[in-house]
Coordinates of C-alpha atoms and ligand atoms in Angstrom, one line a residue:
X42 CA 21.4 -6.7 8.6
X43 CA 23.2 -3.5 8.1
X44 CA 22.6 -0.8 10.8
X45 CA 22.1 2.6 9.4
X46 CA 19.3 3.6 11.7
X47 CA 19.2 6.3 14.2
X48 CA 17.5 5.6 17.5
X49 CA 14.1 7.0 16.5
X50 CA 12.6 3.9 15.3
X51 CA 10.0 1.7 17.0
X52 CA 11.9 -1.6 17.1
X53 CA 8.9 -3.6 18.3
X54 CA 8.9 -7.1 16.8
X55 CA 5.7 -6.8 14.9
X56 CA 6.2 -7.4 11.2
X57 CA 9.3 -9.4 11.9
X58 CA 9.8 -11.3 8.7
X59 CA 12.8 -13.1 10.1
X60 CA 10.5 -14.7 12.7
X61 CA 8.5 -16.6 10.1
X62 CA 8.9 -20.3 9.7
X63 CA 9.9 -20.0 6.0
X64 CA 12.5 -17.4 6.7
X65 CA 14.1 -19.6 9.3
X66 CA 14.0 -22.6 7.0
X67 CA 15.7 -20.5 4.3
X68 CA 18.4 -19.4 6.8
X69 CA 19.0 -23.0 7.8
X70 CA 19.1 -24.1 4.1
X71 CA 21.5 -21.4 2.9
X72 CA 24.8 -23.0 4.2
X73 CA 24.0 -26.1 2.2
X74 CA 23.7 -24.2 -1.1
X75 CA 26.6 -22.0 -0.2
X76 CA 28.8 -25.0 0.0
X77 CA 27.9 -26.0 -3.6
X78 CA 29.6 -24.7 -6.7
X79 CA 27.3 -24.1 -9.7
X80 CA 29.4 -26.7 -11.5
X81 CA 28.2 -29.2 -8.9
X82 CA 24.6 -27.9 -8.9
X83 CA 24.4 -28.5 -12.7
X84 CA 26.2 -31.9 -12.4
X85 CA 23.6 -33.2 -9.9
X86 CA 20.7 -31.5 -11.7
X87 CA 21.5 -31.5 -15.4
X88 CA 17.9 -30.9 -16.4
X89 CA 17.8 -27.5 -14.8
X90 CA 19.2 -25.7 -17.9
X91 CA 16.1 -26.6 -19.8
X92 CA 13.7 -26.6 -16.9
X93 CA 14.4 -23.5 -14.8
X94 CA 12.9 -21.4 -17.6
X95 CA 9.8 -19.3 -17.8
X96 CA 8.4 -18.1 -21.1
X97 CA 6.1 -15.2 -20.8
X98 CA 4.9 -13.2 -23.8
X99 CA 8.0 -12.7 -25.9
X100 CA 10.4 -13.1 -22.9
X101 CA 12.4 -16.3 -22.5
X102 CA 13.7 -16.2 -19.0
X103 CA 16.4 -18.6 -17.8
X104 CA 17.0 -18.6 -14.1
X105 CA 19.0 -21.9 -14.0
X106 CA 22.4 -20.2 -13.4
X107 CA 21.3 -19.1 -9.9
X108 CA 22.6 -20.4 -6.6
X109 CA 19.3 -22.0 -5.9
X110 CA 18.3 -25.7 -5.7
X111 CA 14.8 -26.8 -6.5
X112 CA 14.4 -27.0 -2.7
X113 CA 15.4 -23.4 -2.4
X114 CA 12.7 -22.4 -4.8
X115 CA 10.1 -24.4 -2.8
X116 CA 11.2 -22.6 0.4
X117 CA 11.1 -19.2 -1.3
X118 CA 7.6 -19.8 -2.7
X119 CA 6.6 -21.0 0.8
X120 CA 7.8 -17.7 2.2
X121 CA 5.7 -15.8 -0.4
X122 CA 2.7 -17.8 0.6
X123 CA 3.3 -17.5 4.3
X124 CA 3.3 -13.7 4.0
X125 CA 0.2 -13.7 1.9
X126 CA 1.8 -12.4 -1.3
X127 CA -1.1 -13.6 -3.5
X128 CA -3.7 -11.8 -1.5
X129 CA -1.6 -8.6 -1.5
X130 CA -1.2 -8.9 -5.3
X131 CA -5.0 -9.4 -5.7
X132 CA -5.6 -6.3 -3.5
X133 CA -3.3 -4.3 -5.8
X134 CA -5.1 -5.4 -9.0
X135 CA -8.5 -4.7 -7.4
X136 CA -7.6 -1.2 -6.5
X137 CA -7.4 -1.5 -2.7
X138 CA -5.6 1.4 -1.0
X139 CA -2.3 -0.5 -0.5
X140 CA -0.3 2.7 -0.5
X141 CA -1.3 3.2 3.1
X142 CA 0.9 6.2 4.1
X143 CA -0.8 8.2 1.3
X144 CA -4.1 6.3 1.5
X145 CA -4.1 5.6 -2.3
X146 CA -4.8 2.7 -4.6
X147 CA -1.9 1.5 -6.7
X148 CA -3.2 0.9 -10.2
X149 CA -0.5 1.3 -12.8
X150 CA -1.9 -2.1 -14.1
X151 CA -5.1 -0.3 -15.0
X152 CA -3.2 1.9 -17.4
X153 CA -2.8 -1.0 -19.7
X154 CA -6.2 -2.7 -19.4
X155 CA -7.9 -3.1 -22.8
X156 CA -10.7 -0.6 -23.5
X157 CA -13.5 -3.2 -23.0
X158 CA -12.3 -4.1 -19.5
X159 CA -13.9 -2.4 -16.5
X160 CA -12.4 -1.7 -13.1
X161 CA -14.4 0.3 -10.5
X162 CA -12.3 2.0 -8.0
X163 CA -13.8 4.2 -5.4
X164 CA -17.0 4.2 -7.4
X165 CA -15.4 5.1 -10.8
X166 CA -14.7 3.0 -13.8
X167 CA -11.0 3.8 -14.2
X168 CA -10.6 2.0 -17.5
X169 CA -13.0 4.4 -19.2
X170 CA -11.0 7.3 -17.7
X171 CA -7.7 5.8 -19.0
X172 CA -9.0 5.3 -22.5
X173 CA -10.5 8.8 -22.6
X174 CA -7.0 10.2 -22.0
X175 CA -5.4 7.8 -24.4
X176 CA -7.9 8.9 -27.0
X177 CA -7.0 12.6 -26.4
X178 CA -3.3 11.8 -26.5
X179 CA -3.9 10.0 -29.8
X180 CA -5.8 12.9 -31.3
X181 CA -3.1 15.4 -30.2
X182 CA -0.1 13.3 -31.4
X183 CA -1.8 12.6 -34.7
X184 CA -2.0 16.4 -35.3
X185 CA 1.6 16.8 -34.3
X186 CA 2.8 14.0 -36.5
X187 CA 0.8 15.0 -39.5
X188 CA 2.0 18.6 -39.2
X189 CA -1.6 19.8 -38.6
X190 CA -0.6 21.3 -35.2
X191 CA 1.2 24.5 -36.0
X192 CA 3.4 26.7 -33.9
X193 CA 2.7 30.4 -33.3
X194 CA 4.2 31.4 -36.6
X195 CA 2.4 28.8 -38.6
X196 CA 5.1 26.2 -38.9
X197 CA 4.7 22.5 -38.2
X198 CA 6.4 21.1 -35.1
X199 CA 9.6 19.1 -35.6
X200 CA 11.0 19.0 -32.1
X201 CA 9.3 18.0 -28.8
X202 CA 11.1 18.7 -25.5
X203 CA 9.8 16.7 -22.5
X204 CA 10.5 18.8 -19.4
X205 CA 10.2 16.6 -16.3
X206 CA 12.3 14.7 -13.8
X207 CA 12.3 11.3 -12.0
X208 CA 9.4 9.3 -13.2
X209 CA 8.3 12.2 -15.5
X210 CA 11.6 11.8 -17.4
X211 CA 13.4 8.5 -16.9
X212 CA 10.6 6.4 -18.4
X213 CA 10.0 8.4 -21.5
X214 CA 13.7 8.9 -22.3
X215 CA 14.5 5.3 -21.7
X216 CA 11.6 4.1 -24.0
X217 CA 12.2 6.7 -26.7
X218 CA 15.9 5.6 -27.0
X219 CA 15.0 1.9 -26.9
X220 CA 12.4 2.4 -29.6
X221 CA 14.6 4.5 -31.9
X222 CA 13.7 2.2 -34.8
X223 CA 10.0 2.9 -34.4
X224 CA 10.3 6.7 -34.6
X225 CA 8.5 7.2 -37.8
X226 CA 7.4 10.8 -38.1
X227 CA 9.4 14.0 -38.6
X228 CA 9.4 14.5 -34.8
X229 CA 12.6 14.4 -32.7
X230 CA 12.3 14.2 -28.9
X231 CA 14.6 15.8 -26.4
X232 CA 14.5 15.5 -22.6
X233 CA 15.4 18.1 -20.1
X234 CA 15.3 17.1 -16.4
X235 CA 18.2 18.6 -14.4
X236 CA 18.0 22.0 -12.7
X237 CA 21.6 22.3 -13.7
X238 CA 21.0 25.0 -16.4
X239 CA 23.5 23.2 -18.6
X240 CA 20.8 20.7 -19.4
X241 CA 18.3 23.2 -20.8
X242 CA 21.0 25.4 -22.5
X243 CA 22.6 22.5 -24.3
X244 CA 19.2 21.3 -25.5
X245 CA 17.9 24.6 -26.7
X246 CA 21.1 25.3 -28.5
X247 CA 20.1 23.0 -31.4
X248 CA 16.4 24.0 -31.5
X249 CA 14.3 26.5 -33.4
X250 CA 11.5 28.0 -31.2
X251 CA 9.1 28.2 -34.2
X252 CA 9.1 24.5 -34.6
X253 CA 9.5 23.3 -31.0
X254 CA 6.8 22.1 -28.6
X255 CA 7.4 21.6 -24.9
X256 CA 5.6 19.0 -22.8
X257 CA 5.8 20.0 -19.2
X258 CA 5.5 16.6 -17.4
X259 CA 4.9 16.6 -13.7
X260 CA 2.5 14.6 -11.7
X261 CA 2.3 17.2 -9.0
X262 CA 3.2 20.2 -11.0
X263 CA 5.0 21.5 -8.0
X264 CA 8.5 20.0 -8.7
X265 CA 11.1 22.7 -8.4
X266 CA 13.3 21.5 -11.2
X267 CA 10.5 21.0 -13.7
X268 CA 8.8 24.4 -13.0
X269 CA 12.1 26.2 -13.1
X270 CA 13.0 24.6 -16.4
X271 CA 9.5 25.2 -17.7
X272 CA 9.7 28.9 -16.9
X273 CA 13.1 29.1 -18.7
X274 CA 11.6 27.4 -21.7
X275 CA 8.7 29.7 -21.8
X276 CA 11.0 32.8 -21.6
X277 CA 13.0 31.3 -24.5
X278 CA 10.0 30.7 -26.7
X279 CA 8.5 34.2 -26.1
X280 CA 11.9 35.9 -26.6
X281 CA 12.8 33.9 -29.7
X282 CA 9.4 34.5 -31.3
X283 CA 9.1 38.1 -30.0
X284 CA 5.6 37.1 -29.0
X285 CA 3.3 37.6 -26.0
X286 CA 1.6 35.0 -23.8
X287 CA -0.8 33.9 -26.5
X288 CA 2.1 32.0 -28.1
X289 CA 2.2 29.7 -25.1
X290 CA -0.8 27.7 -26.2
X291 CA 0.9 26.6 -29.4
X292 CA 4.2 25.6 -27.8
X293 CA 3.3 24.2 -24.4
X294 CA 1.2 21.3 -23.3
X295 CA 1.1 19.7 -19.8
X296 CA 0.9 16.2 -18.4
X297 CA -0.2 16.3 -14.8
X298 CA -2.7 15.3 -12.1
X299 CA -2.9 18.9 -11.0
X300 CA -5.1 21.1 -13.2
X301 CA -5.0 24.0 -10.8
X302 CA -1.2 24.4 -10.9
X303 CA -1.1 23.8 -14.7
X304 CA -3.5 26.7 -15.1
X305 CA -1.5 28.9 -12.7
X306 CA 1.6 28.3 -14.8
X307 CA -0.3 29.6 -17.8
X308 CA -1.0 26.5 -19.8
X309 CA -4.6 26.1 -21.0
X310 CA -6.0 23.0 -19.3
X311 CA -7.5 22.1 -22.7
X312 CA -3.9 21.3 -23.5
X313 CA -3.4 19.2 -20.5
X314 CA -3.3 15.4 -20.4
X315 CA -4.3 14.0 -17.1
X316 CA -3.6 11.0 -14.9
X317 CA -4.5 10.0 -11.4
X318 CA -3.1 9.8 -7.9
X319 CA -3.1 6.0 -8.1
X320 CA -0.3 6.1 -10.6
X321 CA 3.1 6.5 -8.9
X322 CA 5.6 8.7 -10.7
X323 CA 8.0 5.8 -11.3
X324 CA 5.1 3.7 -12.6
X325 CA 3.8 6.3 -15.0
X326 CA 5.6 5.9 -18.3
X327 CA 2.5 4.1 -19.6
X328 CA 0.3 7.0 -18.6
X329 CA 0.1 10.4 -20.3
X330 CA 3.7 10.8 -19.1
X331 CA 4.5 8.7 -22.2
X332 CA 3.1 11.5 -24.5
X333 CA 6.5 12.2 -26.0
X334 CA 6.9 8.6 -26.8
X335 CA 3.5 8.5 -28.4
X336 CA 4.5 11.6 -30.5
X337 CA 7.5 9.8 -31.7
X338 CA 6.1 6.3 -32.5
X339 CA 2.4 7.0 -32.9
X340 CA -0.7 5.8 -31.0
X341 CA -0.8 2.3 -32.6
X342 CA 2.7 1.5 -31.5
X343 CA 2.0 3.1 -28.1
X344 CA -0.9 0.7 -27.9
X345 CA 1.4 -2.2 -28.6
X346 CA 3.7 -0.9 -25.8
X347 CA 0.7 -1.0 -23.4
X348 CA -0.3 -4.5 -24.5
X349 CA 3.2 -5.7 -23.6
X350 CA 2.7 -4.6 -20.0
X351 CA -0.7 -6.2 -20.0
X352 CA 0.7 -9.6 -21.1
X353 CA 3.0 -9.6 -18.0
X354 CA 0.3 -8.2 -15.7
X355 CA -1.9 -11.1 -16.6
X356 CA 0.9 -13.6 -16.1
X357 CA 1.7 -12.1 -12.7
X358 CA -1.9 -12.0 -11.7
X359 CA -2.8 -15.6 -12.7
X360 CA 0.3 -17.9 -12.9
X361 CA 1.0 -20.2 -10.0
X362 CA 3.9 -18.8 -7.9
X363 CA 6.2 -21.6 -9.0
X364 CA 5.9 -20.5 -12.7
X365 CA 5.4 -16.9 -12.2
X366 CA 8.4 -14.9 -13.6
X367 CA 8.2 -11.7 -11.5
X368 CA 7.6 -13.9 -8.4
X369 CA 10.5 -16.2 -9.0
X370 CA 12.9 -13.4 -10.0
X371 CA 11.8 -11.2 -7.1
X372 CA 12.3 -14.1 -4.6
X373 CA 15.7 -14.9 -6.0
X374 CA 16.6 -11.2 -5.6
X375 CA 15.5 -11.3 -2.0
X376 CA 17.3 -14.6 -1.5
X377 CA 20.6 -13.0 -2.3
X378 CA 19.8 -9.7 -0.6
X379 CA 18.9 -11.2 2.7
X380 CA 20.6 -14.6 2.9
X381 CA 23.8 -13.9 1.0
X382 CA 24.4 -10.3 1.9
X383 CA 24.6 -9.4 -1.8
X384 CA 23.2 -5.9 -1.7
X385 CA 23.2 -5.1 -5.4
X386 CA 22.1 -6.3 -8.8
X387 CA 23.7 -5.5 -12.1
X388 CA 21.4 -5.0 -15.1
X389 CA 23.2 -5.6 -18.3
X390 CA 21.3 -5.2 -21.6
X391 CA 23.2 -6.4 -24.6
X392 CA 21.4 -3.7 -26.5
X393 CA 22.9 -0.2 -27.0
X394 CA 19.4 1.2 -27.5
X395 CA 18.6 0.2 -23.9
X396 CA 21.4 2.3 -22.5
X397 CA 19.1 4.1 -20.1
X398 CA 17.3 0.9 -18.8
X399 CA 19.5 0.6 -15.7
X400 CA 18.9 4.3 -14.8
X401 CA 15.2 3.8 -15.3
X402 CA 15.3 0.8 -13.0
X403 CA 17.2 2.6 -10.4
X404 CA 14.2 4.9 -9.7
X405 CA 11.7 2.1 -10.1
X406 CA 13.4 -0.2 -7.7
X407 CA 15.3 2.0 -5.2
X408 CA 12.7 4.7 -4.7
X409 CA 10.2 2.0 -4.2
X410 CA 12.0 -0.4 -1.9
X411 CA 14.5 1.9 -0.2
X412 CA 12.6 1.8 3.1
X413 CA 13.5 1.1 6.7
X414 CA 10.1 0.9 8.2
X415 CA 7.3 -1.5 7.5
X416 CA 3.9 -0.4 6.2
X417 CA 2.9 -0.4 9.9
X418 CA 5.7 1.9 10.9
X419 CA 7.9 -0.6 12.6
X420 CA 11.6 -0.9 11.9
X421 CA 12.3 -3.6 9.4
X422 CA 14.2 -6.6 10.6
X423 CA 15.9 -7.5 7.3
X424 CA 17.7 -5.5 4.7
X425 CA 15.5 -4.0 2.0
X426 CA 16.1 -2.4 -1.4
X427 CA 18.6 -4.0 -3.7
X428 CA 20.9 -1.5 -5.3
X429 CA 20.4 -1.5 -9.0
X430 CA 23.1 -0.4 -11.5
X431 CA 24.4 -1.4 -14.9
X432 CA 25.5 -0.5 -18.4
X433 CA 25.0 -2.1 -21.7
X434 CA 27.2 -5.0 -22.7
X435 CA 29.7 -5.2 -24.2
X436 CA 30.8 -1.7 -22.8
X437 CA 30.5 -2.9 -19.2
X438 CA 32.8 -5.9 -19.9
X439 CA 35.7 -3.4 -20.4
X440 CA 34.8 -1.5 -17.3
X441 CA 33.5 -3.3 -14.2
X442 CA 33.1 -7.0 -15.2
X443 CA 36.5 -7.6 -13.7
X444 CA 34.9 -7.1 -10.3
X445 CA 32.0 -9.3 -11.3
X446 CA 34.3 -12.1 -12.2
X447 CA 37.1 -12.0 -9.7
X448 CA 36.1 -9.5 -7.0
X449 CA 35.2 -10.6 -3.5
X450 CA 31.6 -9.6 -3.7
X451 CA 28.9 -11.7 -5.3
X452 CA 26.8 -9.5 -7.6
X453 CA 23.9 -11.2 -9.3
X454 CA 23.4 -9.9 -12.8
X455 CA 20.4 -9.8 -15.2
X456 CA 21.5 -10.2 -18.8
X457 CA 19.0 -9.0 -21.5
X458 CA 19.5 -9.8 -25.1
X459 CA 17.7 -10.2 -28.5
X460 CA 17.7 -12.7 -31.3
X461 CA 17.1 -10.3 -34.1
X462 CA 19.1 -7.0 -34.1
X463 CA 17.6 -3.6 -34.6
X464 CA 20.8 -2.8 -36.6
X465 CA 23.5 -5.0 -38.0
X466 CA 26.8 -4.6 -39.7
X467 CA 29.4 -7.1 -40.9
X468 CA 32.3 -8.2 -38.8
X469 CA 35.9 -7.1 -39.6
X470 CA 36.4 -10.0 -42.1
X471 CA 33.2 -9.2 -43.8
X472 CA 31.7 -12.7 -43.2
X473 CA 29.9 -12.5 -39.9
X474 CA 27.3 -10.3 -38.1
X475 CA 28.2 -7.8 -35.4
X476 CA 25.0 -8.8 -33.7
X477 CA 26.1 -12.4 -33.4
X478 CA 29.4 -11.1 -32.0
X479 CA 27.5 -9.1 -29.4
X480 CA 25.4 -12.1 -28.4
X481 CA 28.4 -14.5 -28.3
X482 CA 29.7 -12.1 -25.6
X483 CA 26.3 -12.3 -23.7
X484 CA 26.5 -16.2 -23.7
X485 CA 30.2 -16.3 -22.9
X486 CA 29.8 -13.9 -19.9
X487 CA 27.0 -15.8 -18.3
X488 CA 28.8 -19.1 -18.8
X489 CA 32.1 -17.8 -17.4
X490 CA 30.4 -16.1 -14.4
X491 CA 28.7 -19.4 -13.5
X492 CA 31.4 -22.0 -14.2
X493 CA 34.7 -20.1 -14.2
X494 CA 38.0 -21.9 -14.8
X495 CA 39.9 -23.8 -12.2
X496 CA 43.5 -23.6 -11.2
X497 CA 44.1 -27.1 -12.6
X498 CA 42.7 -26.1 -15.9
X499 CA 44.8 -23.0 -16.0
X500 CA 48.0 -24.8 -15.0
X501 CA 47.3 -27.5 -17.6
X502 CA 47.6 -24.7 -20.2
X503 CA 51.2 -24.2 -19.2
X504 CA 50.6 -20.9 -17.3
X505 CA 53.5 -20.0 -15.0
X506 CA 52.8 -21.2 -11.5
X507 CA 53.2 -17.7 -10.0
X508 CA 50.4 -16.4 -12.3
X509 CA 47.9 -19.3 -11.9
X510 CA 46.2 -17.8 -8.9
X511 CA 45.7 -14.5 -10.7
X512 CA 44.0 -16.2 -13.6
X513 CA 41.7 -18.5 -11.7
X514 CA 38.1 -17.6 -12.6
X515 CA 36.1 -18.6 -9.5
X516 CA 32.8 -18.8 -11.2
X517 CA 29.8 -19.6 -9.0
X518 CA 28.4 -16.1 -9.8
X519 CA 24.7 -16.0 -10.5
X520 CA 22.9 -14.5 -13.4
X521 CA 19.5 -14.4 -15.1
X522 CA 19.3 -14.5 -18.9
X523 CA 16.4 -12.8 -20.4
X524 CA 16.0 -13.2 -24.2
X525 CA 13.4 -11.9 -26.6
X526 CA 13.0 -12.2 -30.4
X527 CA 13.7 -8.5 -31.0
X528 CA 13.2 -5.1 -29.2
X529 CA 9.7 -4.0 -30.0
X530 CA 7.3 -1.6 -28.2
X531 CA 5.5 -4.7 -26.7
X532 CA 8.8 -6.2 -25.5
X533 CA 9.9 -3.0 -23.7
X534 CA 6.5 -2.9 -22.0
X535 CA 6.9 -6.6 -21.0
X536 CA 10.4 -5.9 -19.6
X537 CA 9.2 -2.9 -17.5
X538 CA 6.3 -4.8 -16.1
X539 CA 8.6 -7.7 -15.3
X540 CA 10.6 -5.4 -13.0
X541 CA 7.7 -3.5 -11.7
X542 CA 6.2 -6.7 -10.3
X543 CA 9.5 -7.9 -8.9
X544 CA 9.6 -4.7 -6.9
X545 CA 6.2 -5.5 -5.6
X546 CA 7.1 -9.1 -4.7
X547 CA 10.1 -8.0 -2.7
X548 CA 8.4 -5.1 -1.1
X549 CA 5.5 -7.2 -0.1
X550 CA 7.7 -9.8 1.6
X551 CA 9.7 -7.2 3.4
X552 CA 6.4 -5.7 4.5
X553 CA 7.2 -2.2 3.4
X554 CA 5.2 0.2 1.2
X555 CA 6.9 0.4 -2.2
X556 CA 4.6 3.2 -3.3
X557 CA 5.5 6.2 -1.2
X558 CA 8.8 8.2 -1.2
X559 CA 8.9 10.3 1.9
X560 CA 12.7 10.1 2.0
X561 CA 13.0 12.6 -0.8
X562 CA 11.1 15.4 0.9
X563 CA 13.5 16.8 3.5
X564 CA 16.3 17.4 1.0
X565 CA 13.8 19.5 -1.0
X566 CA 12.8 21.7 1.8
X567 CA 16.3 22.2 3.1
X568 CA 17.5 23.1 -0.5
X569 CA 14.9 25.9 -0.5
X570 CA 16.1 27.2 2.9
X571 CA 19.7 26.9 1.8
X572 CA 19.1 28.8 -1.4
X573 CA 18.2 31.8 0.7
X574 CA 21.5 31.5 2.6
X575 CA 23.8 31.0 -0.3
X576 CA 22.5 33.9 -2.4
X577 CA 22.4 36.4 0.4
X578 CA 25.8 37.7 1.4
X579 CA 24.4 39.4 4.4
X580 CA 22.7 36.3 5.8
X581 CA 24.7 35.1 8.8
X582 CA 22.5 32.0 8.9
X583 CA 25.1 29.7 10.5
X584 CA 24.3 26.1 9.8
X585 CA 23.7 23.6 12.6
X586 CA 26.8 21.6 11.7
X587 CA 30.3 22.9 11.1
X588 CA 30.7 21.0 7.8
X589 CA 27.7 22.5 6.0
X590 CA 28.5 25.9 7.6
X591 CA 32.1 25.8 6.1
X592 CA 30.9 24.6 2.7
X593 CA 28.3 27.3 2.4
X594 CA 30.9 30.0 3.4
X595 CA 33.4 28.6 0.8
X596 CA 30.7 28.6 -1.9
X597 CA 29.7 32.2 -1.1
X598 CA 33.3 33.4 -1.1
X599 CA 33.8 31.8 -4.5
X600 CA 30.6 33.4 -5.8
X601 CA 31.9 36.8 -4.6
X602 CA 29.2 37.0 -1.9
Ligands
LIG277 O1 11.2 13.6 -5.7 C1 10.8 12.4 -6.1 C2 9.7 12.5 -7.1 O2 8.5 12.8 -6.4 C3 9.5 11.2 -7.8 O3 8.8 10.2 -7.1 C4 8.8 11.7 -9.1 O4 8.9 10.7 -10.1 C5 9.6 12.9 -9.3 O5 9.8 13.5 -8.0 C6 8.9 13.9 -10.2 O6 7.7 14.3 -9.6 P1 6.6 15.1 -10.5 O7 6.2 14.2 -11.6 O8 5.5 15.4 -9.6 O9 7.2 16.4 -11.0

C-alpha cells in the first residue's frame, strides 16, 4: 500500500484485513485474472453479458465488463462474509452507534422510511420525527410555491438561495440540476457555498431582495463559510429593503440540528427545519437539507425522491450478497483499489443534467472513506478511499478519455445513461435523435474500453507500420454500465443510495469508520489563526515553517500590509 503516514500511528496488527483468509485468496487469484484479457474472459464465459446484471428498482446494472471471473466474485463475497458485512449492515439499519468516534447512530436510511414504519433508536421513534419534519417542510414549501408566503414588502417569493457548504450544498444543487424538468412552480433556486465573496456577489447580482428567500443550511450552524455568507445575505436584504431586523423572518429560514445557534443568528426557530445527529452531512440531501429541492419540485415529487432511496435501501438490506448491487459494486471497487493498485474511479453520466453528480460523490465517498486508521484506532494495512472524479459524457470524451483508453493507468469507470431523454433534438440531417447519438457514444465507449482494437486489426486496415503502435487500443479496461428508463426523482434517489451503500461496503471491509471526518478540522482552526496574522500588518507571527512564513509575507505585501 502507499505510505503517506507519519510515524505517529499504532501499527499493531489488530484489524489487519490483509491477514484474512479471503484477502489472501484474492491476492493469490489476482495474477490469474491479470493475465486474461476481457476478450478472453468473454470468450470463455459468453453468458456473462446477460448474467452479470442486477436489476434493482429502475436501475439496470451491468457489471460484466469488469476484470472479474465468477470465481473472483465468490472470493469477494467470501471476504464480505468473513469480515461480518451483513451484521454490520444490520447494525446500521437498526440504529446501533456504528459511528464510534462520535458515538452516534448512522441512520440516513430512516429518512426515507415510509410514514407507517417504526424504528426506535435510543428510546425514540425516529420515523415519527422524520415525518413530522417532512410535514412541516411540505406546509412551508406549499406556501412558497403558491405565493402565499410573502416577503417583507408583501411580494411573493420567486428566488430561493440555499446558503450552505459540503453536504449542505452539494446534494441539493446536484439534485436540483438533475431534476430541472420537475421544477414546476415559479421558484428558481440558487446555491451559494464558497467563502470566496465572488460566489455571493455573482448570485445576488441577478436577484431582487423583495422576492428572495434564503435557506441557511448547516447541520452544525457553526460552519465559517455558511455563517459568513448568511451574514452577508442578511445585510444585503436589510439594506436593499431599507428594513430592520423584523424583515429577517420573512426572508430567512434555517435547516439545522442546532436550534441554539440558529436563534443566536437571529432566525426564529419557528422557521427552522430540523434533523438529527444521526444524519451525516454528506448523507443529508434527503433530510430537511433538501428543502430547496422540495421548494422547486413540490412535496409529492420529493416523496418520490425518498421512495427511490428506500427501494435501494430495502434491496441492500435484504438481497443475498451475490445479487446485491451495492455489495457487488463496492466489492469490485475494493478489488481494483487493493489488488490492482487502481486508486481512482471515474463517474461518467451520459446526462448533462447530472453535471454535478461526480462532485456530489466526491464528498460522499472521499470524506467517508478517506481514512488511515481503523475504527479501533489502528493503522490500516490496505489502501482505503477510492478517488472519485468525472464529467458528463460526451464532454469527457474530448478531454480525458484519451488517458482512459491508452494511458498506463487502469481507471475503472461507471457509465450512467437513460433510455428516454429529458430533452431531445434532431440530429444534423434532421432524421435522428440527439439522445440516440449521445447513447451510441455511451455504448461505444464501454465497448472500446473493454475490447479495444489489436495491432493486427489496425494493420489490416492499411495503417502505416510506424503508426500502428500509436493506434492500438489496448482495451481490457473495466466499466460498469448503469441504465435507467429516464431521470426521475425516484431514479436520482436510487442512484444516490446505490453509492451510499457502496461506500458502506468498502468502509466496512477496510474496518474504518466512514461516518466521521476529523481530517477536516485542523485546517479550519489554522485558517482562523492565520486570518489574524494576514490581516494584521504589525503581527510578527512567524510561521513554524519557512514556506508558509514566506507565503504569508508575500500576501501581506501585496495587500499593502
Ligand atoms: O468540514 C466538513 C463538513 O463538516 C462536512 O462534513 C459538512 O457536510 C460540511 O462541513 C458542512 O457542515 P455544516 O452542515 O455543519 O455547515
